[in-house]
Coordinates of C-alpha atoms in Angstrom, one line a residue:
M590 CA 16.5 -42.8 78.0
P591 CA 14.3 -45.9 77.2
I592 CA 12.0 -47.4 79.4
D593 CA 12.2 -50.7 80.7
S594 CA 9.1 -52.7 80.4
H595 CA 10.0 -54.9 83.6
D596 CA 10.2 -51.8 85.7
T597 CA 7.2 -51.8 88.3
V598 CA 5.2 -48.7 87.7
T599 CA 4.4 -46.6 90.6
P600 CA 3.1 -43.2 90.7
K601 CA 6.6 -41.9 91.5
N602 CA 8.1 -43.9 88.8
F603 CA 5.4 -42.9 86.3
A604 CA 6.2 -39.3 87.0
G605 CA 9.8 -39.7 86.3
A606 CA 9.0 -41.7 83.3
A607 CA 6.9 -38.9 81.9
E608 CA 9.6 -36.5 82.2
R609 CA 12.3 -38.5 80.6
I610 CA 9.8 -39.0 77.7
T611 CA 9.1 -35.3 77.5
E612 CA 13.0 -34.5 77.6
F613 CA 13.6 -37.4 74.8
R614 CA 11.0 -35.7 72.5
R615 CA 12.5 -32.3 73.2
Q616 CA 16.0 -33.4 72.3
E617 CA 14.6 -35.4 69.2
N618 CA 12.4 -32.2 68.0
L619 CA 16.0 -30.0 68.6
L620 CA 17.8 -32.5 66.5
K621 CA 15.2 -32.3 63.8
T622 CA 15.3 -28.8 63.8
G623 CA 19.0 -28.5 63.6
A624 CA 19.0 -30.9 60.9
L625 CA 16.4 -28.7 58.8
Q626 CA 18.3 -25.5 59.6
N627 CA 21.6 -27.4 58.3
A628 CA 19.7 -28.5 55.2
I629 CA 18.7 -25.0 54.5
L630 CA 21.8 -23.1 55.5
N631 CA 23.9 -25.8 53.3
S632 CA 21.5 -26.2 50.5
A633 CA 22.7 -25.1 47.0
N634 CA 19.2 -24.0 46.0
F635 CA 18.7 -21.4 48.5
S636 CA 20.9 -18.4 49.2
S637 CA 21.0 -18.2 53.0
I638 CA 22.6 -15.0 54.1
A639 CA 22.9 -14.1 58.0
T640 CA 24.0 -10.5 59.1
D641 CA 24.5 -9.0 62.5
A642 CA 22.4 -6.3 63.7
G643 CA 23.9 -3.9 61.7
G644 CA 23.4 -5.6 58.4
V645 CA 27.1 -6.7 57.7
I646 CA 27.0 -10.4 56.4
Q647 CA 28.0 -13.1 58.9
I648 CA 27.0 -16.1 57.1
F649 CA 27.1 -16.7 53.0
N650 CA 25.9 -20.3 52.1
V651 CA 26.7 -22.3 49.2
G652 CA 23.4 -21.5 47.5
A653 CA 24.3 -17.9 47.9
E654 CA 27.8 -18.4 46.4
R655 CA 26.2 -20.5 43.5
M656 CA 23.5 -17.9 42.9
L657 CA 25.6 -14.6 43.3
G658 CA 29.0 -15.7 42.3
Y659 CA 30.7 -14.5 45.2
S660 CA 32.7 -16.5 47.5
A661 CA 31.9 -16.4 51.3
N662 CA 35.1 -14.6 51.8
D663 CA 34.3 -11.8 49.3
V664 CA 31.3 -10.8 51.4
I665 CA 31.7 -12.0 55.1
N666 CA 32.3 -8.7 57.4
K667 CA 32.5 -6.7 54.2
I668 CA 29.1 -5.9 52.8
T669 CA 25.5 -6.0 53.5
P670 CA 22.7 -7.6 51.4
A671 CA 21.9 -3.9 50.2
D672 CA 25.0 -4.0 48.4
I673 CA 24.0 -6.8 46.2
S674 CA 20.5 -5.6 45.5
D675 CA 19.1 -3.1 42.9
S676 CA 19.4 0.2 44.3
D677 CA 16.3 1.5 42.5
E678 CA 14.2 -1.3 43.9
L679 CA 15.7 -0.3 47.5
I680 CA 14.5 3.3 47.0
F681 CA 11.1 2.4 45.7
R682 CA 10.7 -0.2 48.6
A683 CA 11.7 2.5 51.2
K684 CA 9.1 4.9 49.8
T685 CA 6.4 2.4 49.6
L686 CA 6.9 1.1 53.2
S687 CA 7.2 4.7 54.5
L688 CA 3.8 5.5 53.0
E689 CA 2.3 2.2 54.0
L690 CA 3.7 2.2 57.8
G691 CA 3.8 6.2 58.2
V692 CA 7.5 6.2 59.4
N693 CA 10.6 7.5 57.5
I694 CA 12.6 4.3 56.2
S695 CA 16.1 4.7 54.6
P696 CA 16.6 3.1 50.9
G697 CA 19.2 0.8 52.1
F698 CA 19.5 -2.3 54.2
E699 CA 16.8 -1.0 56.5
A700 CA 14.2 -1.1 53.6
L701 CA 15.1 -4.8 53.3
V702 CA 14.7 -5.8 56.9
F703 CA 12.2 -3.2 58.5
K704 CA 9.3 -5.3 58.5
S705 CA 11.0 -8.3 60.2
S706 CA 12.5 -5.9 62.7
R707 CA 9.0 -5.2 64.0
G708 CA 8.0 -8.9 64.0
I709 CA 6.0 -8.8 60.6
E710 CA 6.4 -11.9 58.5
D711 CA 8.2 -10.3 55.4
I712 CA 8.5 -12.2 51.9
Y713 CA 9.2 -10.0 48.7
E714 CA 10.6 -10.1 45.4
L715 CA 13.9 -8.0 44.4
T716 CA 16.5 -8.0 42.0
Y717 CA 20.0 -9.7 43.0
I718 CA 23.0 -8.2 41.2
R719 CA 25.9 -11.1 40.7
K720 CA 29.6 -10.4 40.8
D721 CA 29.8 -10.3 37.1
G722 CA 27.2 -7.5 36.9
S723 CA 24.2 -9.8 35.6
R724 CA 21.0 -9.8 37.4
F725 CA 18.2 -12.3 38.1
P726 CA 15.0 -12.0 40.1
A727 CA 14.7 -13.3 43.5
V728 CA 11.9 -14.2 46.3
V729 CA 13.3 -13.3 49.6
S730 CA 12.4 -14.4 53.3
V731 CA 13.5 -12.2 56.1
T732 CA 13.5 -13.3 59.7
A733 CA 14.9 -11.4 62.8
L734 CA 17.4 -13.6 64.9
Y735 CA 17.1 -13.0 68.5
D736 CA 19.2 -14.1 71.7
D737 CA 17.7 -15.4 74.9
H738 CA 16.7 -11.9 76.1
D739 CA 14.6 -11.4 72.7
I740 CA 17.1 -8.8 71.6
I741 CA 17.7 -8.9 67.9
I742 CA 21.2 -9.8 67.2
G743 CA 20.9 -10.4 63.3
Y744 CA 18.9 -11.1 59.9
L745 CA 18.3 -14.2 57.9
L746 CA 17.5 -13.5 54.3
I747 CA 16.6 -16.9 52.6
G748 CA 16.3 -16.3 48.8
T749 CA 15.4 -18.3 45.8
D750 CA 16.0 -17.9 42.1
N751 CA 12.8 -16.5 40.6
T752 CA 14.0 -16.7 36.9
A753 CA 12.2 -19.8 35.9
R754 CA 8.9 -18.8 37.7
K755 CA 9.0 -15.4 35.9
L756 CA 9.7 -17.0 32.6
A757 CA 6.9 -19.4 33.2
E758 CA 4.7 -16.4 34.2
E759 CA 5.6 -14.5 31.1
A760 CA 5.0 -17.2 28.8
L761 CA 1.5 -18.1 30.5
I762 CA 0.8 -14.2 30.1
K763 CA 1.8 -14.3 26.3
S764 CA 0.2 -17.6 25.7
S765 CA -3.1 -16.3 27.1
A766 CA -2.6 -13.3 25.4
L767 CA -2.1 -15.1 22.2
Q768 CA -5.0 -17.3 22.9
N769 CA -7.0 -14.2 23.5
A770 CA -5.7 -12.5 20.4
I771 CA -6.4 -15.4 18.2
F772 CA -10.0 -15.9 19.8
N773 CA -10.8 -12.5 19.5
S774 CA -9.5 -11.6 16.2
E775 CA -11.3 -10.3 13.2
N776 CA -8.9 -12.3 11.1
F777 CA -10.1 -15.5 12.3
S778 CA -13.3 -17.2 12.9
S779 CA -13.2 -19.3 16.1
I780 CA -15.9 -21.6 16.6
A781 CA -16.1 -24.0 19.5
T782 CA -19.2 -26.8 19.5
D783 CA -20.1 -29.1 22.2
A784 CA -19.4 -32.9 21.8
N785 CA -22.5 -33.2 19.5
G786 CA -21.5 -30.4 17.2
V787 CA -23.9 -27.7 18.3
I788 CA -22.1 -24.1 18.3
Q789 CA -21.4 -22.9 21.8
I790 CA -18.8 -20.0 20.9
F791 CA -19.1 -17.9 17.9
N792 CA -16.1 -15.1 18.1
V793 CA -16.2 -11.5 16.3
G794 CA -13.9 -13.2 13.4
A795 CA -16.7 -15.7 12.6
E796 CA -19.5 -13.0 12.7
R797 CA -17.4 -10.7 10.4
M798 CA -16.7 -13.5 7.9
L799 CA -20.0 -15.2 7.8
G800 CA -22.4 -12.4 8.5
Y801 CA -24.3 -14.2 11.4
T802 CA -24.3 -12.9 15.0
A803 CA -23.4 -15.2 17.9
T804 CA -27.1 -15.3 19.4
E805 CA -28.2 -16.5 15.6
V806 CA -26.1 -19.5 15.7
M807 CA -25.1 -20.5 19.4
N808 CA -27.0 -23.5 20.6
K809 CA -29.0 -23.6 17.3
M810 CA -26.8 -24.5 14.3
T811 CA -23.4 -26.7 13.6
P812 CA -20.6 -25.9 11.5
A813 CA -22.2 -28.2 9.0
D814 CA -25.0 -25.9 8.5
I815 CA -22.7 -23.3 7.3
S816 CA -20.4 -25.5 4.9
D817 CA -21.2 -26.5 1.5
S818 CA -23.2 -29.8 1.4
Q819 CA -21.7 -31.1 -1.7
E820 CA -18.3 -30.5 -0.2
L821 CA -19.3 -32.6 2.9
I822 CA -20.6 -35.5 1.0
A823 CA -17.4 -35.5 -1.1
R824 CA -15.3 -35.2 2.1
A825 CA -17.3 -38.1 3.9
Q826 CA -16.7 -40.3 0.9
A827 CA -13.1 -39.8 0.7
L828 CA -12.6 -40.2 4.5
S829 CA -14.5 -43.5 4.5
Q830 CA -12.4 -44.8 1.7
E831 CA -9.3 -43.5 3.3
L832 CA -10.1 -44.6 6.9
D833 CA -11.9 -47.9 5.8
T834 CA -15.1 -46.8 7.9
V835 CA -18.5 -45.2 6.9
I836 CA -18.6 -41.6 7.8
A837 CA -21.8 -39.5 7.7
P838 CA -21.6 -36.5 5.2
G839 CA -22.2 -33.8 8.0
F840 CA -20.6 -32.5 11.3
E841 CA -19.0 -35.9 11.5
A842 CA -17.2 -35.4 8.3
L843 CA -15.9 -32.3 9.7
I844 CA -14.4 -33.4 12.9
F845 CA -13.7 -37.1 12.4
K846 CA -10.0 -37.1 12.0
A847 CA -9.7 -34.7 15.1
S848 CA -12.0 -36.8 17.2
R849 CA -9.2 -39.7 16.6
G850 CA -6.7 -37.3 17.7
V851 CA -5.2 -36.8 14.2
E852 CA -4.4 -33.2 13.3
D853 CA -6.8 -32.0 10.7
I854 CA -6.6 -28.9 8.3
Y855 CA -8.6 -28.9 5.2
E856 CA -10.1 -26.5 2.8
L857 CA -13.9 -26.3 2.5
T858 CA -16.5 -23.5 1.1
Y859 CA -18.5 -21.5 3.9
I860 CA -21.8 -19.9 3.0
R861 CA -22.6 -16.7 4.7
K862 CA -25.9 -15.5 5.9
D863 CA -26.6 -13.9 2.6
G864 CA -26.0 -16.9 0.5
S865 CA -22.7 -15.9 -0.7
R866 CA -19.6 -18.2 -0.4
F867 CA -16.0 -17.9 0.2
P868 CA -13.1 -20.3 0.4
A869 CA -11.8 -21.1 3.9
V870 CA -8.9 -23.0 5.4
V871 CA -10.1 -24.8 8.7
S872 CA -8.0 -26.2 11.5
V873 CA -10.0 -28.8 14.0
T874 CA -9.1 -29.4 17.2
A875 CA -10.7 -31.9 19.9
L876 CA -11.4 -30.1 23.3
R877 CA -11.1 -32.4 26.1
D878 CA -11.5 -32.4 29.9
I879 CA -9.0 -33.2 32.8
H880 CA -10.0 -37.1 32.2
G881 CA -9.3 -37.0 28.4
S882 CA -13.1 -37.2 27.3
I883 CA -13.9 -35.2 24.2
I884 CA -16.4 -32.4 25.2
G885 CA -16.5 -30.3 22.2
Y886 CA -14.4 -29.0 19.1
L887 CA -12.6 -26.1 18.2
L888 CA -12.8 -24.9 14.6
I889 CA -10.6 -21.9 13.6
G890 CA -10.9 -20.7 10.0
T891 CA -9.3 -18.2 7.8
D892 CA -10.7 -16.7 4.8
N893 CA -8.9 -18.3 1.7
T894 CA -10.1 -16.0 -1.0
M895 CA -7.4 -13.9 -1.5
R896 CA -5.0 -17.0 -1.6
K897 CA -7.2 -18.6 -4.1
E898 CA -7.2 -15.3 -6.3
I899 CA -3.3 -15.1 -6.1
E900 CA -3.3 -18.8 -7.0
A901 CA -5.8 -18.4 -9.8
E902 CA -3.5 -15.2 -11.0
Q903 CA -0.3 -17.4 -10.7
T904 CA -1.9 -20.2 -12.7
L905 CA -2.9 -17.4 -15.3
L906 CA 0.6 -16.0 -15.2
A907 CA 2.3 -19.4 -15.6
K908 CA 0.2 -20.0 -18.5
R909 CA 1.1 -16.9 -20.2
L910 CA 4.7 -17.5 -19.4
R911 CA 4.4 -20.8 -21.0
D912 CA 2.7 -19.4 -24.2
Y913 CA 5.0 -16.5 -24.2
Q914 CA 7.8 -19.4 -23.9
F915 CA 6.3 -21.3 -26.7
Y916 CA 5.9 -18.2 -28.9
T917 CA 9.6 -17.0 -28.3
R918 CA 10.6 -20.6 -29.1
S919 CA 8.7 -20.8 -32.3
L920 CA 10.3 -17.6 -33.4
F921 CA 13.4 -18.8 -32.6
E922 CA 13.0 -22.2 -34.4
S923 CA 11.4 -20.5 -37.4
N924 CA 14.3 -18.0 -38.1
I925 CA 15.8 -18.6 -41.5
D926 CA 19.4 -18.0 -39.8
A927 CA 21.1 -20.2 -37.4
L928 CA 20.5 -18.8 -33.8
V929 CA 22.8 -19.6 -31.0
T930 CA 23.2 -18.1 -27.4
T931 CA 26.5 -18.4 -25.4
D932 CA 27.4 -17.5 -21.7
L933 CA 30.1 -15.1 -20.8
N934 CA 32.8 -17.8 -21.7
G935 CA 31.6 -18.7 -25.1
N936 CA 30.1 -21.9 -24.4
I937 CA 27.0 -22.6 -26.4
T938 CA 23.7 -22.6 -23.9
D939 CA 20.8 -22.7 -26.8
I940 CA 20.6 -23.4 -30.6
N941 CA 17.9 -23.8 -33.1
K942 CA 17.3 -26.4 -35.7
Q943 CA 19.4 -24.3 -38.3
M944 CA 22.3 -24.5 -36.0
E945 CA 22.0 -28.2 -36.1
E946 CA 21.8 -28.5 -39.8
L947 CA 24.7 -25.8 -40.2
T948 CA 27.2 -28.2 -38.1
G949 CA 25.4 -31.5 -38.7
C950 CA 25.3 -31.6 -34.9
T951 CA 22.6 -32.5 -32.6
R952 CA 21.5 -30.1 -29.8
D953 CA 23.0 -32.3 -27.0
E954 CA 26.4 -32.2 -28.8
L955 CA 26.1 -28.4 -29.5
V956 CA 24.7 -27.1 -25.9
G957 CA 27.6 -27.0 -23.3
A958 CA 30.3 -27.0 -26.1
P959 CA 32.5 -24.1 -27.1
F960 CA 31.2 -22.0 -29.9
R961 CA 34.5 -21.8 -31.6
D962 CA 34.8 -25.6 -32.0
F963 CA 32.3 -25.4 -35.0
F964 CA 34.3 -23.1 -37.2
T965 CA 37.3 -23.5 -39.5
S966 CA 38.9 -20.6 -37.6
P967 CA 38.5 -21.1 -33.8
E968 CA 40.5 -18.1 -33.0
R969 CA 38.3 -15.9 -35.1
A970 CA 35.2 -17.3 -33.7
A971 CA 36.3 -16.8 -30.0
A972 CA 37.4 -13.4 -31.2
G973 CA 33.9 -12.4 -32.4
I974 CA 32.5 -13.4 -29.0
K975 CA 34.8 -11.1 -27.3
L976 CA 34.2 -8.4 -29.7
V977 CA 30.4 -8.6 -28.8
L978 CA 31.0 -8.4 -25.1
S979 CA 33.2 -5.4 -25.4
N980 CA 31.5 -3.5 -28.1
K981 CA 27.8 -4.9 -27.2
K982 CA 27.3 -5.9 -31.0
I983 CA 29.0 -6.9 -34.2
T984 CA 27.5 -6.9 -37.8
D985 CA 28.7 -8.7 -41.0
Y986 CA 31.1 -10.7 -39.2
E987 CA 32.3 -13.4 -41.5
L988 CA 33.0 -16.9 -40.6
T989 CA 33.3 -20.4 -42.1
A990 CA 31.2 -23.0 -40.4
S991 CA 32.4 -26.7 -40.5
N992 CA 30.0 -29.3 -40.6
M993 CA 30.4 -32.9 -39.6
D994 CA 30.3 -34.2 -43.1
G995 CA 33.3 -32.2 -44.1
S996 CA 31.5 -29.2 -46.1
H997 CA 32.2 -25.8 -45.3
T998 CA 29.5 -22.9 -45.0
V999 CA 30.4 -19.2 -45.3
V1000 CA 28.2 -17.3 -42.8
S1001 CA 27.6 -13.7 -41.8
L1002 CA 27.6 -13.4 -37.9
N1003 CA 25.3 -10.6 -36.5
A1004 CA 25.4 -10.6 -32.7
T1005 CA 24.5 -8.6 -29.6
S1006 CA 25.4 -9.2 -25.9
F1007 CA 22.3 -9.6 -23.7
Y1008 CA 21.5 -9.0 -19.9
D1009 CA 19.6 -10.0 -16.9
R1010 CA 16.8 -7.4 -15.3
D1011 CA 19.7 -6.2 -13.1
R1012 CA 21.7 -5.2 -16.3
R1013 CA 24.3 -7.7 -15.8
A1014 CA 25.6 -9.3 -18.9
Q1015 CA 24.7 -12.8 -19.4
G1016 CA 26.2 -13.7 -22.7
V1017 CA 25.7 -13.5 -26.4
F1018 CA 23.0 -13.9 -28.8
A1019 CA 24.1 -14.7 -32.5
A1020 CA 22.6 -15.1 -35.7
A1021 CA 24.7 -16.9 -38.5
R1022 CA 23.3 -16.4 -42.1
D1023 CA 24.3 -18.6 -45.0
V1024 CA 25.9 -16.2 -47.4
T1025 CA 27.2 -18.9 -49.7
E1026 CA 24.8 -18.0 -52.5
R1027 CA 25.3 -14.1 -52.0
K1028 CA 29.2 -14.7 -52.3
R1029 CA 28.8 -16.5 -55.6
L1030 CA 26.4 -13.8 -56.8
D1031 CA 28.9 -11.2 -55.6
K1032 CA 31.3 -13.0 -57.7
V1033 CA 29.1 -13.0 -60.8
L1034 CA 28.3 -9.4 -60.3
Q1035 CA 31.9 -8.7 -60.0
E1036 CA 32.4 -10.2 -63.3
K1037 CA 29.7 -8.7 -64.9
N1038 CA 30.7 -5.2 -63.6
V1039 CA 34.1 -5.6 -65.2
E1040 CA 32.2 -6.5 -68.5
L1041 CA 30.1 -3.4 -68.1
E1042 CA 33.2 -1.4 -67.4
C1043 CA 34.9 -2.8 -70.7
A1044 CA 31.5 -1.9 -72.6
K1045 CA 31.0 1.6 -71.2
S1046 CA 34.8 2.3 -71.9
A1047 CA 33.9 1.1 -75.6
A1048 CA 30.6 3.0 -76.0
E1049 CA 32.4 6.1 -74.6
K1050 CA 35.2 5.6 -77.0
A1051 CA 32.7 5.0 -79.9
N1052 CA 30.7 8.0 -78.8
L1053 CA 33.7 10.1 -78.5
T1054 CA 34.5 9.0 -82.1
K1055 CA 31.0 9.8 -83.2
S1056 CA 31.1 13.3 -81.7
E1057 CA 34.4 14.0 -83.5
F1058 CA 32.8 12.7 -86.7
L1059 CA 29.9 14.9 -86.2
S1060 CA 32.0 17.8 -85.3
N1061 CA 34.2 17.6 -88.3
M1062 CA 31.3 16.8 -90.5
S1063 CA 29.6 19.8 -89.4
H1064 CA 32.6 22.0 -89.9
E1065 CA 33.1 20.5 -93.3
I1066 CA 29.5 21.1 -94.6
R1067 CA 29.4 24.7 -93.1
T1068 CA 32.1 25.8 -95.3
P1069 CA 30.3 25.1 -98.7
M1070 CA 26.9 25.9 -97.2
N1071 CA 28.2 29.6 -96.1
A1072 CA 29.4 29.9 -99.5
I1073 CA 26.0 28.8 -101.1
I1074 CA 24.1 31.4 -98.7
G1075 CA 26.6 34.1 -99.7
L1076 CA 26.3 33.6 -103.2
T1077 CA 22.5 33.4 -103.0
G1078 CA 22.6 36.7 -101.3
L1079 CA 24.7 38.2 -103.9
C1080 CA 22.4 37.2 -106.6
L1081 CA 19.6 38.6 -104.7
K1082 CA 21.1 42.2 -105.0
T1083 CA 21.6 41.8 -108.9
D1084 CA 18.8 42.9 -111.2
I1085 CA 16.5 39.6 -111.9
T1086 CA 12.9 38.9 -112.5
A1087 CA 10.4 38.3 -109.7
K1088 CA 10.0 34.7 -110.4
Q1089 CA 14.0 34.5 -110.0
R1090 CA 14.0 36.3 -106.9
D1091 CA 11.3 34.1 -105.3
Y1092 CA 13.3 31.1 -106.2
L1093 CA 16.4 32.7 -105.0
N1094 CA 14.5 33.7 -101.8
K1095 CA 13.5 30.0 -101.1
S1096 CA 16.9 28.7 -101.7
Y1097 CA 18.5 31.2 -99.6
A1098 CA 15.9 30.2 -96.8
A1099 CA 16.6 26.7 -97.3
A1100 CA 20.2 27.1 -97.1
E1101 CA 20.1 28.7 -93.8
S1102 CA 17.6 26.2 -92.6
L1103 CA 20.0 23.5 -93.6
L1104 CA 23.0 25.5 -92.0
G1105 CA 20.8 25.5 -88.7
I1106 CA 20.5 21.9 -88.9
I1107 CA 24.1 21.6 -89.2
N1108 CA 24.7 23.9 -86.3
D1109 CA 22.2 21.6 -84.3
I1110 CA 24.2 18.6 -84.8
L1111 CA 27.5 20.9 -84.0
D1112 CA 25.7 21.8 -80.9
F1113 CA 24.8 18.3 -79.9
S1114 CA 28.4 17.3 -80.3
K1115 CA 29.3 20.2 -78.1
I1116 CA 26.7 19.4 -75.3
E1117 CA 28.0 15.7 -75.5
A1118 CA 31.4 16.9 -74.9
G1119 CA 30.3 19.6 -72.5
K1120 CA 31.6 22.3 -74.6
L1121 CA 28.3 24.0 -75.5
D1122 CA 28.7 27.8 -74.6
I1123 CA 25.7 30.3 -74.4
E1124 CA 26.8 33.9 -76.2
A1125 CA 25.5 37.0 -74.7
V1126 CA 25.7 39.5 -77.6
P1127 CA 23.3 42.5 -78.9
F1128 CA 20.4 41.4 -81.2
T1129 CA 17.2 42.4 -82.6
L1130 CA 13.9 40.8 -81.6
D1131 CA 12.5 41.5 -84.9
R1132 CA 15.4 39.6 -87.1
V1133 CA 14.7 36.4 -85.0
L1134 CA 10.9 36.5 -85.3
D1135 CA 11.5 37.2 -89.2
N1136 CA 13.7 34.3 -89.7
L1137 CA 11.4 32.3 -88.0
S1138 CA 8.5 33.4 -90.1
A1139 CA 10.3 32.8 -93.3
L1140 CA 11.2 29.3 -92.4
M1141 CA 7.9 28.2 -90.9
S1142 CA 5.2 30.1 -93.3
I1143 CA 5.4 27.8 -96.1
K1144 CA 4.8 24.6 -93.7
A1145 CA 1.8 26.7 -92.0
Q1146 CA 0.3 27.5 -95.4
E1147 CA 0.7 23.8 -96.6
K1148 CA -1.3 22.8 -93.5
S1149 CA -3.9 25.8 -94.0
L1150 CA -2.8 26.8 -90.5
E1151 CA -2.5 30.6 -89.6
L1152 CA 0.9 31.6 -88.1
L1153 CA 0.4 34.6 -85.9
F1154 CA 3.1 36.5 -84.1
F1155 CA 2.4 38.8 -81.1
H1156 CA 4.5 40.7 -78.4
S1157 CA 3.2 43.3 -76.0
P1158 CA 4.1 46.8 -76.5
D1159 CA 6.6 47.0 -73.3
V1160 CA 8.9 44.3 -75.0
P1161 CA 11.9 46.1 -76.3
N1162 CA 13.4 45.1 -79.6
E1163 CA 16.9 45.8 -78.9
L1164 CA 18.0 42.7 -76.6
V1165 CA 21.1 41.0 -75.3
G1166 CA 21.7 37.2 -75.5
D1167 CA 22.2 34.3 -77.9
P1168 CA 20.1 34.8 -81.0
L1169 CA 21.2 31.7 -82.6
R1170 CA 20.2 29.4 -79.7
L1171 CA 16.8 31.3 -79.3
G1172 CA 15.9 30.9 -82.9
Q1173 CA 16.8 27.1 -82.5
I1174 CA 14.5 26.8 -79.6
L1175 CA 11.5 28.8 -81.1
L1176 CA 12.1 26.9 -84.6
N1177 CA 11.6 23.4 -83.0
L1178 CA 8.8 24.3 -80.8
T1179 CA 7.0 26.0 -83.8
N1180 CA 7.7 22.9 -86.1
N1181 CA 6.3 20.9 -83.5
A1182 CA 3.1 22.8 -83.3
I1183 CA 2.7 22.9 -87.2
K1184 CA 3.4 19.2 -87.5
F1185 CA 0.7 18.0 -84.9
T1186 CA -1.9 20.6 -85.3
K1187 CA -4.6 19.8 -88.0
S1188 CA -6.6 22.9 -88.0
G1189 CA -6.7 26.2 -86.7
E1190 CA -3.6 28.5 -85.6
V1191 CA 0.0 28.5 -84.1
V1192 CA 0.7 31.7 -82.1
I1193 CA 4.1 32.9 -81.0
S1194 CA 4.0 35.2 -78.1
V1195 CA 6.7 37.4 -76.4
Q1196 CA 6.0 39.4 -73.0
K1197 CA 7.6 40.4 -69.9
A1198 CA 8.0 38.1 -66.9
S1199 CA 5.3 38.6 -64.3
D1200 CA 7.3 37.6 -61.5
P1201 CA 8.9 40.8 -59.8
Q1202 CA 12.3 38.9 -59.2
S1203 CA 12.6 38.6 -63.0
I1204 CA 11.5 41.9 -64.5
D1205 CA 14.5 42.0 -66.8
R1206 CA 13.7 38.6 -68.5
L1207 CA 11.0 37.9 -71.2
V1208 CA 8.7 35.0 -71.8
F1209 CA 8.5 33.2 -75.1
S1210 CA 5.5 31.1 -75.6
V1211 CA 4.2 28.8 -78.7
R1212 CA 0.6 27.8 -78.4
D1213 CA -1.5 25.6 -80.9
T1214 CA -5.1 24.6 -81.3

């Protein structure tokens, strides 16, 4: 009740006024407390769960409904907070409290409220389980509810969803771990400087890469001291031109962009303590205090040697590939045949100059067009491509190419299918060779062959006529010659003078020689006719050699040559064979020996064959000087 300023203030009135003021403030505090309680109880951001002394839920606010997915009717007078908590955590909490407080605590609702039931402030973390079975971390504050006689009539559990804080903590831990991993990694050189560039931090990665220890560089050197000076000059000049400001070729050139808040990553050459060099990629970041002022710089570098080597290898590989492609293309273009590749559908994918000349079309007109369109028989051309794809190759497949000028060229197509690295068919590679001249020559050759066949036939006919003539002539001459020999032989048996006998003997020998020539001619005709037979009849070796001596001795005497005969003692006189052919052979060999020998001797010898496999054979030889 407010105090009227016009009331007269007396000691009694003052005391009453003080009581009214106190009551007013008490009521005001109660109202505020009630409003706060209502705000907490009805807040959607807090789960407010009130239970009776036995732990059965009596109040389940909207925040609890939102967090846990239950409605108030699902839980009030039915379950305890332990029923929506992780059972393993309750068991662990009960064991921990039992050890801490030296009393046996059951792993259920008692474990949740034991401390608050003893008047101990209790806030802890646990995992709540939603109605759908999903889980989330919560921070729970537990308070005992007392009546006017300080007897516990229940408990209030106010919980907040701790998911966001957990995630933030995990992210912070991860971020910190990542920062520590990067800073302490041997694979990165982390160099931190003060605002003037003097090195303050030099991590293990920097020590490994650069060969310095941290104590050798901290508070003594700047990153510019371990960088290539010529590169710093070039970088300063380039940045000065780019940013239209003068930049000194030292530490300033390394951090200028970062000092202006521009992200800066660049390549440079670091120089190790031993003087050796290596390429590095460096990321530069300005370090700022809470007021945004730069207090230093962080330079994180990685050794770029391997990437540089890979780039060099790739450059070399690319050059080799270009050289190979140029070489392959040169082979492709320099081939005398018209070369063409097609895809699986028979469309042209590549050609050489000879194909352009063959068809009279440009490369642009040919590539992408069907292969079949450039031949007088498109169906046969298309069938050839299909045949290659099914049989993997074709040879001497004849087609007639059609040129834009109307001319035609007969070509022989040799083609094969080609594949990618996975053995998948990609198309056809074909070589078309102009065979027009070959066809013309084939025709001429055929005509010549006909002429030759006719000439051969005429020659064979003439040869047959000759053979018949020789055969007939020989037979006709042999008859009178046999008569001459016979009569001469009869005369030799009569009583005649020595001179007559000498003449008759010579006539007889000459007649037999002439008969031998006639027999040779007859044998020649038989040989040509394929009718010569070798006889196997008994004869004496002496008779053959005597006849040879009678015929050849006169010629030998005329050239003052000595004609000698020799045969080993083991050579038998009685033989089986063809004495006529043997005599002919020895006569020809001896005649040649006498004819081409100017002086000395001609020796005719006979001996057994030395080869054990030919023990029943004789060897005749004619040797001259």
